[in-house]
Short mmCIF file of C-alpha atoms and ligand atoms in Angstrom, two decimals:
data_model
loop_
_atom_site.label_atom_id
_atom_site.label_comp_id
_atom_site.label_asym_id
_atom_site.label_seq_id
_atom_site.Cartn_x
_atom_site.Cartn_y
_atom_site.Cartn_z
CA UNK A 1 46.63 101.38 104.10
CA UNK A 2 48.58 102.62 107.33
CA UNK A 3 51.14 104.23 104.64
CA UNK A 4 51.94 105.39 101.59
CA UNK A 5 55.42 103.86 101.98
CA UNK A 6 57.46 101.59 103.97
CA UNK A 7 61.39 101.84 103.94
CA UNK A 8 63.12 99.28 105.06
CA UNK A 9 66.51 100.00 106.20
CA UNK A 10 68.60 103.16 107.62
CA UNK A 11 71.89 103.70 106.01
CA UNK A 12 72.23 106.75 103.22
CA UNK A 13 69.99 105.99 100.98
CA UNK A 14 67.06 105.06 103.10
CA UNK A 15 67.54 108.01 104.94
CA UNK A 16 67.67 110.08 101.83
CA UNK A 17 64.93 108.52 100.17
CA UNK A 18 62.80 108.95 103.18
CA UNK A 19 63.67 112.77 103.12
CA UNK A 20 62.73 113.29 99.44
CA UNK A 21 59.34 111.56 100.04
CA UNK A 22 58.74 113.57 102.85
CA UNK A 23 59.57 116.59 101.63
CA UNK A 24 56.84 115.67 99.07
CA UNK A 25 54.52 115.08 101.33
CA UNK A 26 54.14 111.23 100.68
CA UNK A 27 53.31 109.41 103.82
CA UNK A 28 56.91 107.52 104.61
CA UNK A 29 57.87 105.33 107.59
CA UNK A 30 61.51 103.98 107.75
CA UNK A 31 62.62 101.29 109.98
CA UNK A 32 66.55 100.32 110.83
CA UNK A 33 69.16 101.05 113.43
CA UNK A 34 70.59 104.94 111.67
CA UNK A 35 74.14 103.96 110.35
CA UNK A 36 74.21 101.01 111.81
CA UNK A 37 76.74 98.88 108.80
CA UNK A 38 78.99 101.86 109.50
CA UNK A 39 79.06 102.02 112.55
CA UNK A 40 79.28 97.85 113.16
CA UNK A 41 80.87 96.89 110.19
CA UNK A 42 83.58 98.90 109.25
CA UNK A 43 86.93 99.08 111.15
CA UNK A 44 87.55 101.83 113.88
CA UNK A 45 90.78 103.82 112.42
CA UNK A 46 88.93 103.92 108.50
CA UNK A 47 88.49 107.16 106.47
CA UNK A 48 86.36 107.16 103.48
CA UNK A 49 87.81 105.97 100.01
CA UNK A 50 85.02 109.12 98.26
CA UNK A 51 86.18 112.48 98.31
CA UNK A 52 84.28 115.72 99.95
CA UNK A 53 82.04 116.74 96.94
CA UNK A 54 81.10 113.02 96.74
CA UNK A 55 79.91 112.21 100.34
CA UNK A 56 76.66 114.23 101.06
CA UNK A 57 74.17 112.49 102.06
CA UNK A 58 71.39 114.19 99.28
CA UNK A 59 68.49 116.03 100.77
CA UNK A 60 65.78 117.56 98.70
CA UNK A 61 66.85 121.16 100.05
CA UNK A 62 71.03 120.19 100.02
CA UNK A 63 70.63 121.45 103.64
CA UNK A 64 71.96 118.70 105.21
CA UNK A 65 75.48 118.64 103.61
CA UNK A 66 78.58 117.21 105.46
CA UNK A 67 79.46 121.49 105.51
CA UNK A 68 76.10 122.01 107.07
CA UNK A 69 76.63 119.04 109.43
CA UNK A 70 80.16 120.54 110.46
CA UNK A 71 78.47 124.06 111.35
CA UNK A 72 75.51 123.07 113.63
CA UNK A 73 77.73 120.54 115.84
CA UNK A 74 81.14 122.18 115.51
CA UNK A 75 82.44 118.74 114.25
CA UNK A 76 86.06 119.65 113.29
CA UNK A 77 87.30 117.32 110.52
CA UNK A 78 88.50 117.65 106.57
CA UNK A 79 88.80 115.04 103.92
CA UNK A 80 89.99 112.10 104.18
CA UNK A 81 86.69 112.10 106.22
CA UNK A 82 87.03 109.81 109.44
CA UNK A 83 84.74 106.71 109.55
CA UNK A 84 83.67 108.18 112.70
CA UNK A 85 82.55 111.29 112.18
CA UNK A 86 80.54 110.16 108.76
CA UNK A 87 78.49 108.06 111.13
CA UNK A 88 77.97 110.86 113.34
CA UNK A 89 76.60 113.00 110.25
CA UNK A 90 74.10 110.33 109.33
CA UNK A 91 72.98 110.37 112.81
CA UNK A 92 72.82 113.79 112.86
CA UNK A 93 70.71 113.78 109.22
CA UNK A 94 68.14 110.95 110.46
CA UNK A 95 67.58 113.45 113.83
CA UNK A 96 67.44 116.48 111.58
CA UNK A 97 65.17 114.82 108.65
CA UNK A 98 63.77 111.82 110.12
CA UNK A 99 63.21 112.35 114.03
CA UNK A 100 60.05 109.34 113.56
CA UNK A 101 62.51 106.72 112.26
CA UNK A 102 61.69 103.73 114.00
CA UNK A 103 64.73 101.56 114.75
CA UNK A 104 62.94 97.61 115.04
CA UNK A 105 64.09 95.38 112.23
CA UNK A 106 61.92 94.55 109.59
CA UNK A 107 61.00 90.73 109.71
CA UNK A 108 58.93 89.97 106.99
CA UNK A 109 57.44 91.96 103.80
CA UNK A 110 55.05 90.29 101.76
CA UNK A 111 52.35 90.93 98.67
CA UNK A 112 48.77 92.04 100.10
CA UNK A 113 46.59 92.54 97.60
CA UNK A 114 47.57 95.79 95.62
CA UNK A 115 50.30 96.64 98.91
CA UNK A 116 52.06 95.15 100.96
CA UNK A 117 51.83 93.49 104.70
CA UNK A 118 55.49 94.56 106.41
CA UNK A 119 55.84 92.89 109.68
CA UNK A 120 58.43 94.32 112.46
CA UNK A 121 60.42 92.06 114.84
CA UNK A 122 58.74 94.14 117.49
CA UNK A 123 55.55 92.02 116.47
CA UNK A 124 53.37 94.87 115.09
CA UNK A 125 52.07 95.14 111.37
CA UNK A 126 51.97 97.82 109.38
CA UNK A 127 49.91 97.81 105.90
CA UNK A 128 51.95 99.73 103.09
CA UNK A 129 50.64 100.65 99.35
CA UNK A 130 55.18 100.49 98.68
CA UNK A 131 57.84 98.72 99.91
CA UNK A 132 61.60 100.64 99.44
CA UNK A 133 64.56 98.33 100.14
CA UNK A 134 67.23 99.89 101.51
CA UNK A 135 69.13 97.41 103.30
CA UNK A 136 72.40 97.70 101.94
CA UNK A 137 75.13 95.17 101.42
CA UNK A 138 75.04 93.44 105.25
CA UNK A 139 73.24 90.56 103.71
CA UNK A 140 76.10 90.24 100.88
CA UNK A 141 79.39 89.44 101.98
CA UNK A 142 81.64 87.34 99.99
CA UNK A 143 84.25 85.37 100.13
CA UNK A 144 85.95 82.54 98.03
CA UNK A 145 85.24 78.97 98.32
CA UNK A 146 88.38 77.61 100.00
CA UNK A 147 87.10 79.84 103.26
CA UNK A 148 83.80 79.06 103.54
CA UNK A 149 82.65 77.59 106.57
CA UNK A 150 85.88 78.14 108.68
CA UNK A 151 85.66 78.69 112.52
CA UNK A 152 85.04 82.59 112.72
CA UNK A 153 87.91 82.35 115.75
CA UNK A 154 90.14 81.87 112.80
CA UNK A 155 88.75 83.01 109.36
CA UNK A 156 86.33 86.12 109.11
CA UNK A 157 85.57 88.28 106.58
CA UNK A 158 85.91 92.05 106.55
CA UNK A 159 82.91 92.75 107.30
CA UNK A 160 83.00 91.37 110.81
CA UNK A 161 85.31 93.91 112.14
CA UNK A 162 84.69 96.89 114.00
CA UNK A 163 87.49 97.19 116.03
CA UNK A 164 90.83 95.32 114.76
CA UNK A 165 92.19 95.82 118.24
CA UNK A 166 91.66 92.41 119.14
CA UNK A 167 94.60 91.46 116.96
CA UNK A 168 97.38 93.72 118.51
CA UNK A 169 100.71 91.56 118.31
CA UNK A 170 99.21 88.91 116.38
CA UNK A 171 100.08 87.32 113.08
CA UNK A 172 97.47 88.36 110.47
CA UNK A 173 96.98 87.41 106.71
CA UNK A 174 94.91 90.02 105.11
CA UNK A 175 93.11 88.35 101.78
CA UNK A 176 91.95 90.91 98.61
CA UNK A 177 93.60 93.88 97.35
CA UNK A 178 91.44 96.88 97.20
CA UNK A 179 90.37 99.68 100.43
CA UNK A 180 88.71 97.16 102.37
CA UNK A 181 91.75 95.25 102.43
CA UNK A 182 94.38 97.75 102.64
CA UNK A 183 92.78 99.53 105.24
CA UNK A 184 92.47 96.45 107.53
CA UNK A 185 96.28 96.17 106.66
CA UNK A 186 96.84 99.56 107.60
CA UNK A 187 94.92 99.62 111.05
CA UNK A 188 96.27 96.31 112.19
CA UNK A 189 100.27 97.73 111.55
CA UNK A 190 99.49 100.08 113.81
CA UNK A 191 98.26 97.94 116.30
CA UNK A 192 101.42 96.35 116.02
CA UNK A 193 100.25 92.89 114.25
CA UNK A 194 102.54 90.84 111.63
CA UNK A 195 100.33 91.42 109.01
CA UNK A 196 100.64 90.08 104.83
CA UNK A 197 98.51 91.10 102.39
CA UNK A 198 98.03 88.47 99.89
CA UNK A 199 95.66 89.02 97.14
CA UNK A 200 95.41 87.68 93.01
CA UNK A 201 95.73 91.35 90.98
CA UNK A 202 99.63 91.72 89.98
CA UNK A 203 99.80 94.72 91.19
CA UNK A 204 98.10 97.37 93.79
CA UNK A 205 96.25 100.14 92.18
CA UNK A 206 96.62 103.31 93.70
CA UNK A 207 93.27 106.04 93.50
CA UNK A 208 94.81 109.72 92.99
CA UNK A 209 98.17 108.97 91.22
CA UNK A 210 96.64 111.10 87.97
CA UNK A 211 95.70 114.02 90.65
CA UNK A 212 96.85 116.68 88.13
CA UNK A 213 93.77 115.39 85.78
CA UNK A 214 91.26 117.30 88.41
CA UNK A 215 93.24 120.84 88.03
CA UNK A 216 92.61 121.21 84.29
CA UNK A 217 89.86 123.67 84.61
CA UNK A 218 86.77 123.01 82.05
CA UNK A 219 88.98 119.58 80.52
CA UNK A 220 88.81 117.59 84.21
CA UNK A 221 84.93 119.00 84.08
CA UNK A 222 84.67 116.66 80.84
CA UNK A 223 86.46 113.91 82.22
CA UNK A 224 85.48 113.47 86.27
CA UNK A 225 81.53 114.16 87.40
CA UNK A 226 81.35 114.99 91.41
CA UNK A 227 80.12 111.56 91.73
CA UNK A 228 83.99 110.84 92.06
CA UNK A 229 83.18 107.15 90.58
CA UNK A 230 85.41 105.66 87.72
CA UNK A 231 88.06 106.84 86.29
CA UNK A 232 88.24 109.75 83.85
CA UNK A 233 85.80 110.33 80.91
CA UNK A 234 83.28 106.89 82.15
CA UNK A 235 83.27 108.97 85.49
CA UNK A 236 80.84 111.22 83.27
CA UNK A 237 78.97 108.21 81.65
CA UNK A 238 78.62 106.74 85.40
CA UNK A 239 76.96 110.03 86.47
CA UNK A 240 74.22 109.51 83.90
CA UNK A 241 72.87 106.38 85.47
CA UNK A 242 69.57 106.37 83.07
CA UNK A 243 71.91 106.67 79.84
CA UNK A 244 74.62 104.04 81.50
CA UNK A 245 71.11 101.70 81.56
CA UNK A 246 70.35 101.41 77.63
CA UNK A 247 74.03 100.73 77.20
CA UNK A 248 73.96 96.74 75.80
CA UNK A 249 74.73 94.43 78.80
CA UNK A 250 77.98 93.47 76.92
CA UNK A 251 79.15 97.29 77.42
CA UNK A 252 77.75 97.64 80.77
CA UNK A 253 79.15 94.74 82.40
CA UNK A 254 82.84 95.71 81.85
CA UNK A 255 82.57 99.73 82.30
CA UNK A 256 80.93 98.63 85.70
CA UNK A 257 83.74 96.50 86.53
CA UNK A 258 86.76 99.18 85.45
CA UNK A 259 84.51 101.89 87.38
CA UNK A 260 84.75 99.52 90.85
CA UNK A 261 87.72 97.74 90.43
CA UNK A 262 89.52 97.06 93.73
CA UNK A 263 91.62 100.13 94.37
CA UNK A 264 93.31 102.21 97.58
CA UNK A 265 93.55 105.59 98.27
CA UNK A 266 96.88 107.12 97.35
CA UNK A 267 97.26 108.67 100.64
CA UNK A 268 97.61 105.48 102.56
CA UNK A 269 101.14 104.05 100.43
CA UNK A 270 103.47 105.30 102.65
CA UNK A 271 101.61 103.60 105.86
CA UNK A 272 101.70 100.22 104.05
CA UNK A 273 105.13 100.74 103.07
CA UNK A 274 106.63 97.88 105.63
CA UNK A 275 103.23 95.92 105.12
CA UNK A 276 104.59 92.44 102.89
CA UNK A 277 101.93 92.56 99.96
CA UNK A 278 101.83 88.85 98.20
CA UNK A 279 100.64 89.97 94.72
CA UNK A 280 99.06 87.53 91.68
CA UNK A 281 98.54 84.67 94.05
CA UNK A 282 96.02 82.66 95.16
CA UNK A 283 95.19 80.67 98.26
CA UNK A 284 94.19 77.28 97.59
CA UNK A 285 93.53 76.08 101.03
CA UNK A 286 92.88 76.48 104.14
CA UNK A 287 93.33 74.38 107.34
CA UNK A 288 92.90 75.38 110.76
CA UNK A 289 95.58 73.67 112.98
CA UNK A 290 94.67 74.48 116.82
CA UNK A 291 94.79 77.97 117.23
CA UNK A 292 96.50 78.50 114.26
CA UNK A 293 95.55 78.39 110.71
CA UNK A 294 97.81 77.16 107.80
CA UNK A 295 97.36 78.96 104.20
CA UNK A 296 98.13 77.02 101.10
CA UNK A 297 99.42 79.32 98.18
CA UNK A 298 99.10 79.01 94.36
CA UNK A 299 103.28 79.32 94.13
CA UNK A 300 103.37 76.53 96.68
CA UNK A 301 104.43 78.40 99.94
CA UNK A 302 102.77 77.77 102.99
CA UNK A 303 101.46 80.43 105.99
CA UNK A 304 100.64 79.39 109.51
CA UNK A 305 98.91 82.46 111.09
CA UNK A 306 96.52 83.65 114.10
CA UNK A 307 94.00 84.86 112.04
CA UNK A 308 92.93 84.93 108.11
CA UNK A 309 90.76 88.62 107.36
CA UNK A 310 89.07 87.78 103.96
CA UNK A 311 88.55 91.35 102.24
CA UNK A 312 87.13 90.24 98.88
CA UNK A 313 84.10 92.23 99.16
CA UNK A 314 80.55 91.92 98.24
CA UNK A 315 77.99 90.16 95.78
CA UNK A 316 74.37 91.23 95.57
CA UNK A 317 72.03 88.30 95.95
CA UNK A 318 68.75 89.13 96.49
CA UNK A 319 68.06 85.66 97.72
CA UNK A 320 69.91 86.43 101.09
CA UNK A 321 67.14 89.10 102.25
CA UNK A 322 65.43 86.75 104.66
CA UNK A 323 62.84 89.08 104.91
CA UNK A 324 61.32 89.16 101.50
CA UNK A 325 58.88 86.47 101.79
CA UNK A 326 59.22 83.43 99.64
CA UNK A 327 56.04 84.20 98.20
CA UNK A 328 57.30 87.38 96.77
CA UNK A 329 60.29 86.59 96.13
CA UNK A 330 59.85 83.71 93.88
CA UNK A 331 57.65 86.35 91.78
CA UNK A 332 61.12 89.04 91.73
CA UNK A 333 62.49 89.16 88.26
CA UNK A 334 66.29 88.92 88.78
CA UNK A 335 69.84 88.08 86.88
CA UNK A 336 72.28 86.90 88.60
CA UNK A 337 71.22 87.66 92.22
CA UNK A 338 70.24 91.35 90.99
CA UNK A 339 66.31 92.40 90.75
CA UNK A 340 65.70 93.65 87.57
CA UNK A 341 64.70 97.36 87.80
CA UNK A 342 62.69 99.82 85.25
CA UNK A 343 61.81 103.38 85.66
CA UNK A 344 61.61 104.70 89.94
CA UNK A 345 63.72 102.07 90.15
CA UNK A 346 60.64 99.71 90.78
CA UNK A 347 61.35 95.72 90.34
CA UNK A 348 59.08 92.90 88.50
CA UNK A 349 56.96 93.15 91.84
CA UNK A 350 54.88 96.44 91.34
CA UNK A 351 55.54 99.08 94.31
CA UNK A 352 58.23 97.04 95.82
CA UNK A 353 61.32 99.45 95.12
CA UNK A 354 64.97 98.40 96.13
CA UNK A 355 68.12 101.70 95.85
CA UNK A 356 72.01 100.65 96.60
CA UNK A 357 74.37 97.93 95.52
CA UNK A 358 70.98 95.70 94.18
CA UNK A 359 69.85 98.58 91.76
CA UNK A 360 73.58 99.10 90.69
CA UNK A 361 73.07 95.75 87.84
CA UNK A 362 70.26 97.62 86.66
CA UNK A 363 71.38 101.54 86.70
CA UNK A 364 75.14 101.59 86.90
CA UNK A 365 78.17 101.68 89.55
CA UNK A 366 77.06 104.97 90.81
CA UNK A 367 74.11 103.29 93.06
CA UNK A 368 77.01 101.18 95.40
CA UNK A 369 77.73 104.69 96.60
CA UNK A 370 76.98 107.83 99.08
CA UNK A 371 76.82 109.61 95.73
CA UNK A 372 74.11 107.83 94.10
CA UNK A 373 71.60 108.77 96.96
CA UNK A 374 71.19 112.18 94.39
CA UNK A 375 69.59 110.14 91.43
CA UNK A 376 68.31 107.70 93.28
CA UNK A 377 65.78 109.37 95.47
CA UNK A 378 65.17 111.64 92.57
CA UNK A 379 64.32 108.54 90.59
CA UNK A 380 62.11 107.09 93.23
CA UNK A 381 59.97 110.25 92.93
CA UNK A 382 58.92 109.47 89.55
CA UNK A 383 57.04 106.25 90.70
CA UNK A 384 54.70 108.86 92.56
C1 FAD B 401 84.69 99.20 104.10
C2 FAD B 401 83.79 99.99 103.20
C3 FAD B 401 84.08 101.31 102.90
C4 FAD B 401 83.24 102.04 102.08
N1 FAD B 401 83.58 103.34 101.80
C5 FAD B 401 82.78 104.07 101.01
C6 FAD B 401 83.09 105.43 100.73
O1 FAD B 401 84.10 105.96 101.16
N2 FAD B 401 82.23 106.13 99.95
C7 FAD B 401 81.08 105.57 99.43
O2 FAD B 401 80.35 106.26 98.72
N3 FAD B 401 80.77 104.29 99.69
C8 FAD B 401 81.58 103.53 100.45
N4 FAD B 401 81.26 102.23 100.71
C9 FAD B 401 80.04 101.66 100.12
C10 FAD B 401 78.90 101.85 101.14
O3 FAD B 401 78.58 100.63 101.72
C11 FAD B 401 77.71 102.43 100.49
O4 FAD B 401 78.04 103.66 99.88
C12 FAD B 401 76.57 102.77 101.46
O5 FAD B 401 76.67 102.12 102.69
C13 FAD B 401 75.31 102.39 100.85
O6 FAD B 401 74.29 102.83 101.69
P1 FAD B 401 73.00 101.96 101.91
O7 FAD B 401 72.01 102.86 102.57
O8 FAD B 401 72.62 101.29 100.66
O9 FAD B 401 73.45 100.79 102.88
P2 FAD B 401 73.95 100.71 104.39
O10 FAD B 401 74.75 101.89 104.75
O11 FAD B 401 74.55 99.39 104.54
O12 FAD B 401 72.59 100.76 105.23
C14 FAD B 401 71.65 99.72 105.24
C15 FAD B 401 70.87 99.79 106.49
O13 FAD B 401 69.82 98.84 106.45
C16 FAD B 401 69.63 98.30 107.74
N5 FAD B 401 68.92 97.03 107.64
C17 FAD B 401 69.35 95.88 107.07
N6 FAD B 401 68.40 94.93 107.16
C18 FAD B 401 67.32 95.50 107.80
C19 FAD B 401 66.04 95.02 108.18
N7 FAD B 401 65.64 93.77 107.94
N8 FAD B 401 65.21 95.89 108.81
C20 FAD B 401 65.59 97.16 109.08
N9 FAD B 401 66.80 97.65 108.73
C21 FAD B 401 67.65 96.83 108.09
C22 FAD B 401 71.04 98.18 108.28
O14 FAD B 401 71.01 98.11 109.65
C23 FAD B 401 71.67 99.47 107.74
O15 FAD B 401 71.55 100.53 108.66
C24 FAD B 401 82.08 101.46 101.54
C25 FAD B 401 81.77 100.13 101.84
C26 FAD B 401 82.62 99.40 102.65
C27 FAD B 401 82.26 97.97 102.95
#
């Protein structure tokens, strides 16, 4: 074997699970562009939705803290923490942690013998006894039916957006109703678009409206973990992601839902305050009509706008990672897109290992977030 481990992907929790296995002297190599969904897929103008406590990036030494971060560069910045600058500290942890990552894309990864064969899009090989997949939710945006397949000039989702610039002046529908979407609404007012936000929940829910919950001492302890996921009392049940797994599916299915349900940050109301939201609707089609595109709605209204942004988020399919090979994955063990994951969060494939959104079906809400990078590279440890 060339390694003891391959990891494939850069984001937090490749970079943090790469740390931990260092640290314990396990032979790692990690592959991926350092931050790159960040930095390429989020909008310029975006501050995180998780609060301070819940945005370290966990290192096996908690040396390499956003506070840490802020004192060795100087950085200057509080919470809300800026999209920027949370790139720049995972840049600044893969230097400090990780100096070896190499940044080629990982092309293939299949079963060789009692390892696996990972192949790089730089054409070299690399023979690894385990495979970590860390590749985040890039491969999993979704959107509904009725906007599948439109012209990217006129329909994109979310996740295509780095900079909303582009649509200064222009007449924008905004689909979905959580931060995703409200902070593309936000960012595009202020470039001066005609934006709507048009999305099927009857009403927007606000994160932070029960702020006087956190200042109860030893009670908010009880109710809120530091993971800052769900809201009070399953925030504690969420921070226990190996008791949230023997939980019967019928239980887990809706606390996950109530702990991720779409949601914006308090802090951003008044900025949306002349934003038009079109609540409990639905669009039921979609033409494009030139350079325009004309919205059907479920009350029977009509838009023609510039542009449709589709914020309805992400689904886990591990069927969309082109580089498992077929041979492999046909073998995964999976429900409903998600592997199926036991103890160091290893799947139905032994030594093949996947942390973020696809381990969340298996361990809990916790693991679609910064926060979840604590258990989750402790968890990986126990595979070892
Ligand atoms: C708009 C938005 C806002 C969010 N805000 C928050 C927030 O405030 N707080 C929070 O906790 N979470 C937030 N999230 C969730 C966030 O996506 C996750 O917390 C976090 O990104 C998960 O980290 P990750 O390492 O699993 O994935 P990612 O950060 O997506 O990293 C995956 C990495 O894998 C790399 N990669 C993919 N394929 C390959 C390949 N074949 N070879 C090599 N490398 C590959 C990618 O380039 C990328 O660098 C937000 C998500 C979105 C969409």
């Amino acid at each position: 074997m060339d390694v003891d481990v391959a990891i494939v992907g850069a984001g937090p929790f490749g970079l943090s699970s790469a740390a931990y296995l260092k640290n314990k002297g396990i032979g790692v190599r990690i592959f991926g562009d350092a931050m790159s969904f960040w930095r390429d897929h989020m909008p310029a103008g975006m501050y995180l939705r998780s609060n301070w406590a819940a945005s370290h990036i966990s290192d096996p030494g908690s040396k390499l803290t956003l506070d840490h971060f802020k004192a060795d560069t100087g950085a200057r910045f509080e919470q809300p923490i800026p999209l920027q600058q949370f790139v720049e500290y995972g840049q600044w942890y893969q230097r400090k942690a990780l100096p070896d990552l190499q940044s080629s894309q990982v092309k293939n990864v299949e079963k060789n013998g009692s390892g696996f064969k990972v192949s790089l899009d730089d054409g070299s090989l690399l023979k690894a006894r385990r495979v970590i997949v860390a590749t985040g939710i890039a491969h999993f945006p979704w959107m509904p039916r009725e906007f599948e397949g439109k012209p990217k000039t006129h329909v994109t989702h979310s996740s295509d957006h780095s900079d909303l610039s582009r649509f200064r002046g222009k007449e924008v529908v905004v689909v979905g109703s959580g931060q995703s979407a409200l902070d593309a609404a936000r960012i595009l007012k202020s470039f001066e678009a005609e934006v709507e936000v048009i999305g099927r929940q009857k009403e927007i829910r606000w994160v932070g409206q029960n702020a006087w919950l956190h200042r109860l001492g030893p009670v908010s302890w009880c109710l809120y973990s530091n993971f800052d996921v769900g809201p009070a009392g399953l925030s504690r049940l969420v921070g226990f992601p190996n008791l949230f797994r023997l939980l019967p599916r019928r239980l887990q299915n809706p606390l996950s839902h109530r702990a991720i349900r779409p949601a914006g940050t308090g802090w951003q109301k008044p900025y949306l305050a002349a934003v038009p939201m079109t609540l409990d609707r639905l669009v039921t089609s979609v033409e494009i009509q030139g350079d325009k595109v004309r919205l059907k709605l479920s009350d029977f209204t009509e838009r023609i706008v510039d542009h449709v942004i589709v914020a309805t988020g992400y689904r886990a399919d591990v069927s969309r990672y082109s580089f498992l090979d077929p041979s492999m994955a046909r073998t995964l063990r999976t429900s409903g897109g998600n592997p199926v994951l036991a103890r160091g969060l290893e799947s139905s494939v032994p030594g093949l290992h996947f942390v973020g959104k696809p381990a969340a079906w298996s361990f809990g809400p916790l693991l679609n977030f910064i926060s979840g990078t604590h258990f989750a590279s402790a968890e990986l440890l126990k595979a070892f």
